[in-house]
mmCIF file of C-alpha atoms in Angstrom:
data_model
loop_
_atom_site.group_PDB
_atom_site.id
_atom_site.type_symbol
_atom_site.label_atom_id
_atom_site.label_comp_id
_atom_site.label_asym_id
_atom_site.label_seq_id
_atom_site.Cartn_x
_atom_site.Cartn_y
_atom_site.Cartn_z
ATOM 1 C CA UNK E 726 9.840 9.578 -36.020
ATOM 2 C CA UNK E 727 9.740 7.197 -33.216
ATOM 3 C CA UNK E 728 8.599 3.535 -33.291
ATOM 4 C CA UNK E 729 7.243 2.643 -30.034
ATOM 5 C CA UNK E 730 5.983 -1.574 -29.501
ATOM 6 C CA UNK E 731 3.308 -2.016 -26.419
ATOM 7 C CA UNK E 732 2.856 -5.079 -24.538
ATOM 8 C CA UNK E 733 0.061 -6.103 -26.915
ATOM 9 C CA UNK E 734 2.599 -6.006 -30.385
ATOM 10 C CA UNK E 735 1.359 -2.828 -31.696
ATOM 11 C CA UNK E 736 3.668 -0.577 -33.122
ATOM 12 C CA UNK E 737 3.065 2.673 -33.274
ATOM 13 C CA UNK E 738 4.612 5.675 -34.556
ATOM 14 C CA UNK E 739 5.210 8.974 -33.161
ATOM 15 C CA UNK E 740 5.844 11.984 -34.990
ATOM 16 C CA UNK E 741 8.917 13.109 -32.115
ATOM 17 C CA UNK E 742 9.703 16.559 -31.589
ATOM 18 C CA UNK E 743 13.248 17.608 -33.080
ATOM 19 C CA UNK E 744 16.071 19.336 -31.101
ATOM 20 C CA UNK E 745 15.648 22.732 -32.963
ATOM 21 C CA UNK E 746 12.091 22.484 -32.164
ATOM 22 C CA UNK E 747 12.888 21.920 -28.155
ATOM 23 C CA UNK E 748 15.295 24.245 -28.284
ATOM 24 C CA UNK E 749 13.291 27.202 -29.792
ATOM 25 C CA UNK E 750 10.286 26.512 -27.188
ATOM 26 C CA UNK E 751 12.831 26.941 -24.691
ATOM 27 C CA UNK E 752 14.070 29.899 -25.699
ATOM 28 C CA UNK E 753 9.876 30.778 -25.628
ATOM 29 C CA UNK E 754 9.833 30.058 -22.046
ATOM 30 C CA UNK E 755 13.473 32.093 -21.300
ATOM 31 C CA UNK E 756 11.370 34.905 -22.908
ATOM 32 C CA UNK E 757 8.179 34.718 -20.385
ATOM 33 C CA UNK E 758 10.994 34.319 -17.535
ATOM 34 C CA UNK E 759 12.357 37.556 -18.055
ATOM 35 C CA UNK E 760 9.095 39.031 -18.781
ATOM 36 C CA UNK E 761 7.800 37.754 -15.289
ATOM 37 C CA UNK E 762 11.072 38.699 -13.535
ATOM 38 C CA UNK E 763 11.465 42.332 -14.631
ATOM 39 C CA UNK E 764 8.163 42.980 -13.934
ATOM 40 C CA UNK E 765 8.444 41.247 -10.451
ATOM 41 C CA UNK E 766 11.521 42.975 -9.740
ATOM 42 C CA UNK E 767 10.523 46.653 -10.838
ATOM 43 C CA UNK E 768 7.363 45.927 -8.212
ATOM 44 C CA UNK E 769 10.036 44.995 -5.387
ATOM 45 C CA UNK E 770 11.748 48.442 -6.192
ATOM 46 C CA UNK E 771 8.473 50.258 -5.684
ATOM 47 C CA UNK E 772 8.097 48.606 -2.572
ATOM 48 C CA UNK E 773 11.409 48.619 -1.276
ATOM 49 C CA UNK E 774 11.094 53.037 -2.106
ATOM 50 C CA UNK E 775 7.965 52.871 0.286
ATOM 51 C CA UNK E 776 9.897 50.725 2.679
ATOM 52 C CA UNK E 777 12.944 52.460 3.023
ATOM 53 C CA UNK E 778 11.381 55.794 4.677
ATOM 54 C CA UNK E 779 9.992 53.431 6.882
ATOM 55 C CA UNK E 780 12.675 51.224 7.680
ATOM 56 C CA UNK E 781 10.918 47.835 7.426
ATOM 57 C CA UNK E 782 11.935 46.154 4.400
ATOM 58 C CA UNK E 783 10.073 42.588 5.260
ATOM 59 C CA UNK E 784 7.774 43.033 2.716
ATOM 60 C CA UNK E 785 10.328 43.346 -0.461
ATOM 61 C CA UNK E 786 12.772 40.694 1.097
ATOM 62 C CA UNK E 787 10.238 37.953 1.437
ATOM 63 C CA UNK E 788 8.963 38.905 -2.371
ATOM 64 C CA UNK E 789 12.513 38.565 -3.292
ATOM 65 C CA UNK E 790 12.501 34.954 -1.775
ATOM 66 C CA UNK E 791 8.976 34.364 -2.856
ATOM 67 C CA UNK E 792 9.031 35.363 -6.697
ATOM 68 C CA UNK E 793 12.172 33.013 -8.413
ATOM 69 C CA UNK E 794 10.049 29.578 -7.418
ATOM 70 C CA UNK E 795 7.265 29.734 -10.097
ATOM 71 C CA UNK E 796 10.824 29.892 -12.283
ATOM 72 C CA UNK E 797 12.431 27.545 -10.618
ATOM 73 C CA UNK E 798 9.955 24.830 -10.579
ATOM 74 C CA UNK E 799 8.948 26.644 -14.154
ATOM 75 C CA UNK E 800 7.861 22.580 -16.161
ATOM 76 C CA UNK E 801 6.868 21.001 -12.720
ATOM 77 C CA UNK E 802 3.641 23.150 -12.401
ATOM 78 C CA UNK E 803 3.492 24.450 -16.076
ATOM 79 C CA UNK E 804 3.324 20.908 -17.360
ATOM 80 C CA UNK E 805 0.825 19.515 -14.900
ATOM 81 C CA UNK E 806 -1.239 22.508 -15.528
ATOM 82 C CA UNK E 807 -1.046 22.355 -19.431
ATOM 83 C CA UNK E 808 -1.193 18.674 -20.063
ATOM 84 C CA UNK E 809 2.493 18.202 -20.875
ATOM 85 C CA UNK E 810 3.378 21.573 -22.190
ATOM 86 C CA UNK E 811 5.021 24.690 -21.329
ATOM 87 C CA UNK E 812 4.215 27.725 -22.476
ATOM 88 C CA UNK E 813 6.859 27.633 -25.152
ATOM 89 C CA UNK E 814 5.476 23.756 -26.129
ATOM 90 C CA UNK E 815 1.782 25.004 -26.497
ATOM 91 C CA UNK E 816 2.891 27.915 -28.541
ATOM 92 C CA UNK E 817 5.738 25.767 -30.808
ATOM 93 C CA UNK E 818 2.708 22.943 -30.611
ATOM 94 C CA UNK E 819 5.008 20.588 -28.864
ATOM 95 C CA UNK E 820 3.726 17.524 -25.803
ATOM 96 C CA UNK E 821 5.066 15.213 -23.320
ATOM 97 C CA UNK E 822 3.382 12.083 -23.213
ATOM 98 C CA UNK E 823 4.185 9.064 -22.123
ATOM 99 C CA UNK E 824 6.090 6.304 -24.784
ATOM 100 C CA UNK E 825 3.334 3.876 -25.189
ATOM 101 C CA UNK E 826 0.586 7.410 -26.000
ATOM 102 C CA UNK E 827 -0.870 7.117 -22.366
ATOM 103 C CA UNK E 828 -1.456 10.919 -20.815
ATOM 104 C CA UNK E 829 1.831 11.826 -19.055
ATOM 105 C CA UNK E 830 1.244 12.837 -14.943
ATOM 106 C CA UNK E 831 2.638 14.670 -12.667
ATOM 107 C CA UNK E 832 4.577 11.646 -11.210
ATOM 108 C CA UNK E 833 6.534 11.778 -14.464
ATOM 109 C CA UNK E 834 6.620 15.329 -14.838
ATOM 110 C CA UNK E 835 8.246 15.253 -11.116
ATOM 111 C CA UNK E 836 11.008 13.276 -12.870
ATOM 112 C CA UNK E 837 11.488 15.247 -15.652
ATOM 113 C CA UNK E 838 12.111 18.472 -13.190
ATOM 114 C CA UNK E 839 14.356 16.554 -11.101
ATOM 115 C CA UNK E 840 16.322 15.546 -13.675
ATOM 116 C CA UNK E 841 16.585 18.736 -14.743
ATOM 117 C CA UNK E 842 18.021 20.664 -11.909
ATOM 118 C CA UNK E 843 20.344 17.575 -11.579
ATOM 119 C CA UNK E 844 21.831 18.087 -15.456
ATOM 120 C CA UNK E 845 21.949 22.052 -14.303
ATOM 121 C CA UNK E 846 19.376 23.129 -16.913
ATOM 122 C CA UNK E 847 18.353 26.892 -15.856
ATOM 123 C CA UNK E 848 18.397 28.140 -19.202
ATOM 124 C CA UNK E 849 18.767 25.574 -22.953
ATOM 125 C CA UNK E 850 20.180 22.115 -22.760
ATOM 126 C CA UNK E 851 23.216 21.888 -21.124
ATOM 127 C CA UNK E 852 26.526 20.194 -22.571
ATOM 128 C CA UNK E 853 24.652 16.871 -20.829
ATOM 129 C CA UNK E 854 21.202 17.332 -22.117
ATOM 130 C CA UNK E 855 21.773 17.993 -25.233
ATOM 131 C CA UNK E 856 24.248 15.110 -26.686
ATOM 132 C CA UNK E 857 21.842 12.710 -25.019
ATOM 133 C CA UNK E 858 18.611 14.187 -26.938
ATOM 134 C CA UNK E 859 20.773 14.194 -30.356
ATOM 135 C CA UNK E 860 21.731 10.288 -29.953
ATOM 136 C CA UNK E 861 18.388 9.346 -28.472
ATOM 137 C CA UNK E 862 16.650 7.197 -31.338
ATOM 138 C CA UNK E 863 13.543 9.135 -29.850
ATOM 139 C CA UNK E 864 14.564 12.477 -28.842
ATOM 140 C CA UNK E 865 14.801 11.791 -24.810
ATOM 141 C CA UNK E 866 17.486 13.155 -22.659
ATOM 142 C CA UNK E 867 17.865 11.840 -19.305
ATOM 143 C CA UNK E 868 14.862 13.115 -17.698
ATOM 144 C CA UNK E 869 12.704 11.783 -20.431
ATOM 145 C CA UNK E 870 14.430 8.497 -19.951
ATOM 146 C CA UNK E 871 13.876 8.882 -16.099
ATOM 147 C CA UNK E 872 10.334 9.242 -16.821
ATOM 148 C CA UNK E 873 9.182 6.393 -19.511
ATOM 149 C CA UNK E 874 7.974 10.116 -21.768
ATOM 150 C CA UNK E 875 8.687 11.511 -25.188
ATOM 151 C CA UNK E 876 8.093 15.024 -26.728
ATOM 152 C CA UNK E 877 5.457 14.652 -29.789
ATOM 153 C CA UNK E 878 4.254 17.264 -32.380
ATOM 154 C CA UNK E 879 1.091 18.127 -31.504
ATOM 155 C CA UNK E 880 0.233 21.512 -34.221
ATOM 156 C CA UNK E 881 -0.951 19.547 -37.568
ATOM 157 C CA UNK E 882 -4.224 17.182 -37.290
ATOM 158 C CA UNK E 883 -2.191 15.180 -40.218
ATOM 159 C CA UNK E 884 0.388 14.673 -37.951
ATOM 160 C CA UNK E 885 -1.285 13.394 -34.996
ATOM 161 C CA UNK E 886 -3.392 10.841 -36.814
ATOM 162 C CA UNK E 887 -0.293 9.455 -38.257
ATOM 163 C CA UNK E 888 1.262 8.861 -34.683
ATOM 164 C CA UNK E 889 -2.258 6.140 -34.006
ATOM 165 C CA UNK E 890 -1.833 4.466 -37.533
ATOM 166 C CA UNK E 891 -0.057 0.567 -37.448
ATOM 167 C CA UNK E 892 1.797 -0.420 -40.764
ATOM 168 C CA UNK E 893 -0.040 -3.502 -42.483
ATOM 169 C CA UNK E 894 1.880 -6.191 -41.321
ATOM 170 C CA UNK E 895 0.914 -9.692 -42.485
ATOM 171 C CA UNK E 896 2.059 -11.682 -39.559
ATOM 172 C CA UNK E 897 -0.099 -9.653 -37.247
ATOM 173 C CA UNK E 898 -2.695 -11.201 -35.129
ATOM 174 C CA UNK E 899 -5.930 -9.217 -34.684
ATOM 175 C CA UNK E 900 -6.667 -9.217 -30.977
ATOM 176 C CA UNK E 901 -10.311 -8.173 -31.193
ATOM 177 C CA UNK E 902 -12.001 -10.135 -33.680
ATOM 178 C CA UNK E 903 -15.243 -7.834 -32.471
ATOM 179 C CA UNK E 904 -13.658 -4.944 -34.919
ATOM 180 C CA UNK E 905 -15.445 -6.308 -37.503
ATOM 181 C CA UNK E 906 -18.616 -4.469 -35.753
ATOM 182 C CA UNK E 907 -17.156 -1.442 -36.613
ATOM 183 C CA UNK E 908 -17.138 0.655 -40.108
ATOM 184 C CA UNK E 909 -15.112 2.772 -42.217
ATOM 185 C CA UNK E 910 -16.737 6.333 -40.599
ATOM 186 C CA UNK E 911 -16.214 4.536 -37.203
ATOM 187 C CA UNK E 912 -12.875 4.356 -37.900
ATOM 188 C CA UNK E 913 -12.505 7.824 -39.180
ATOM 189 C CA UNK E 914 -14.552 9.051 -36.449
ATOM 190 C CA UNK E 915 -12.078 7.324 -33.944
ATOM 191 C CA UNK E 916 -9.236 8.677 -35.298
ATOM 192 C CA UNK E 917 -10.554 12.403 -35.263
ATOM 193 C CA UNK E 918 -11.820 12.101 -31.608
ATOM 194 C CA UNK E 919 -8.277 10.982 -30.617
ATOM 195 C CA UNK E 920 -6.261 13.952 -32.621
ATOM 196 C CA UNK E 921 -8.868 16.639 -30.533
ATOM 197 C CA UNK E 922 -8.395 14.705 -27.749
ATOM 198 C CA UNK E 923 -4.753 14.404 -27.859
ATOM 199 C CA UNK E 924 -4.563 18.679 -29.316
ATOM 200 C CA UNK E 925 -6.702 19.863 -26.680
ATOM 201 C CA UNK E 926 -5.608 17.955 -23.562
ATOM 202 C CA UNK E 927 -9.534 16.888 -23.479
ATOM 203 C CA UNK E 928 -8.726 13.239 -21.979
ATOM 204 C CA UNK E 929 -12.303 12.939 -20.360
ATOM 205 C CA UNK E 930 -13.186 13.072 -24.467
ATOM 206 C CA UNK E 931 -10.725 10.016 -24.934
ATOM 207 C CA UNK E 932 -12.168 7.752 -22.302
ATOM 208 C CA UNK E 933 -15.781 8.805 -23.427
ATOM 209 C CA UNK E 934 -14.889 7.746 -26.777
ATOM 210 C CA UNK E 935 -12.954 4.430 -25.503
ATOM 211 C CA UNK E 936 -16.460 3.679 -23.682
ATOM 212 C CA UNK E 937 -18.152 4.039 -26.635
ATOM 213 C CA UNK E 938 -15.853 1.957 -29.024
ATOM 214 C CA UNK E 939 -16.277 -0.741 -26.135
ATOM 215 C CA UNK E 940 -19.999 -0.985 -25.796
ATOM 216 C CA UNK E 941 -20.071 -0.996 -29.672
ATOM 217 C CA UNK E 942 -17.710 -4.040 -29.859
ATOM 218 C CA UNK E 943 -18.979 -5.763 -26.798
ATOM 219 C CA UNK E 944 -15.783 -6.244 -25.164
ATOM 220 C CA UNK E 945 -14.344 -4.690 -22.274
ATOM 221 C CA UNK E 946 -10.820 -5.355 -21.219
ATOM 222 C CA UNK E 947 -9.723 -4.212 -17.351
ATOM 223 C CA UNK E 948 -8.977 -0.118 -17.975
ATOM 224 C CA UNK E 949 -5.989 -1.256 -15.590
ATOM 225 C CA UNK E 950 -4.480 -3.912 -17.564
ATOM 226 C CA UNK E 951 -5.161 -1.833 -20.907
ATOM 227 C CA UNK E 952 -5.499 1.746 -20.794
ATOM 228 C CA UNK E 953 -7.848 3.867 -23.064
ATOM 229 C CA UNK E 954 -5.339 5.131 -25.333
ATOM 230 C CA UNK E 955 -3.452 1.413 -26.357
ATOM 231 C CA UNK E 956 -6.869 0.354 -26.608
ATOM 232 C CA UNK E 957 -7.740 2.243 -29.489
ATOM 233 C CA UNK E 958 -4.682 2.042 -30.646
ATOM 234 C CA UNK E 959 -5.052 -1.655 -31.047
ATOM 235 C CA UNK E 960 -8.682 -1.169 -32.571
ATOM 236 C CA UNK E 961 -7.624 0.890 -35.165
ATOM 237 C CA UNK E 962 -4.404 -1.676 -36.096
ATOM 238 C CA UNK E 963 -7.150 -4.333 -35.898
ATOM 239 C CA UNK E 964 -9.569 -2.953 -38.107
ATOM 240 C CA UNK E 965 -6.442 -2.289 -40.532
ATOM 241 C CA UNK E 966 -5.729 -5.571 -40.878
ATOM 242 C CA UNK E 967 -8.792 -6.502 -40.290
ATOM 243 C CA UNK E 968 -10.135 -4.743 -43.036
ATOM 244 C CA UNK E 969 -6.545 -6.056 -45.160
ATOM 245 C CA UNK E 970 -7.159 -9.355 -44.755
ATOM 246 C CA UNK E 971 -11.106 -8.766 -46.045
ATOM 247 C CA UNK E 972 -9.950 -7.293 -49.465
ATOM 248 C CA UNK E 973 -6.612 -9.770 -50.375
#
């Protein structure tokens, strides 16, 4: 479990992805490598059979160039495409998003692959990798630190609504007083939304709901200054304390 603080004092807890878990979608990803490869290669051989009578064997020695990049640049294009996950992650139900809960992008997925072929990671962690995950105090190994991102557990509803939940803290300061607007099924509605949003990659969902949750309130901070996802984030520790303060 990871503890993340945001620029507006809200803590919030992530339910971090542990190394056996990283580990084993890795090995799910090593699996769909040699999958793709063997079946790549034993096309090149059929090829190269037709080629040889011929004696032009462009054809099967540009496919031998061509085919090891998807692999090669494997969590560049897989995580861009899959909203922070590999095919190993979706299957193990695993994410990378950024620390504060904001979407991770392709910017930071960049990072993360560059990292990667620095610490010599073509198959699991590598002796460097590795130690730096286990000490982490939330899972990251360099590329995650490169990045500003963390690996959360995405497979169990339960879990994801924990990672948006505050603890009641009595010293905190509600920052929109407009929360009192809102009800118990808002809140419970708001907290759904954002574990389908958050399972299904469906961020057009998150802002639509943000939008919402906004006109409802009547406030509207600058999207730039506070992004979708701290901003419900903050409504729900809000209406918790909010809601605290109402019944002491």
């Amino acid at each position: 479990m990871a503890r993340i603080l945001t620029t507006q004092n809200v803590t919030i807890h992530y339910d971090t992805a542990n190394i056996g878990e990283r580990v084993l979608a890795r090995m799910l990803d090593l699996v769909f490598f040699v999958a793709y490869l063997m079946l790549c290669f034993f096309i090149i051989g059929e090829i190269a059979k037709n080629e040889y009578w011929g004696g032009d064997h462009t054809t099967s020695t540009t496919l031998s160039v061509i085919i090891p990049i998807p692999v090669l640049t494997y969590t560049l294009w897989a995580e861009s495409l899959f909203n922070g996950r590999t095919i190993g992650k979706l299957i193990i139900g695993l994410k990378v998003v950024k620390v504060d809960g904001t979407p991770a992008g392709v910017g930071d997925f960049a990072f993360r692959w560059i990292t990667r072929i620095l610490e010599g990671e073509l198959s699991l962690f590598t002796c460097l990798a590795l130690p730096v995950a286990i000490v982490s105090d939330k899972g990251q190994r360099i590329g995650d630190m490169v990045a500003g991102t963390i690996v959360i557990k995405t497979k169990q509803k339960t879990h994801i609504r924990n990672t948006i939940l505050s603890h009641i803290n009595p010293n905190y300061k509600v920052v929109f007083p407009q929360v009192s607007a809102l009800s118990d099924r808002d809140l419970n509605i708001i907290k759904d939304v954002m574990a389908q949003s958050f399972e299904t990659g469906n961020y057009q969902l998150l802002e639509y709901l943000g939008n919402k949750v906004k006109t409802t309130m009547g406030v509207y901070p600058p999207p730039q200054q506070l992004p979708t996802v701290q901003f419900l984030n903050i409504v729900l520790a809000d209406y918790a304390h909010y809601s605290f303060g109402q019944s002491a």
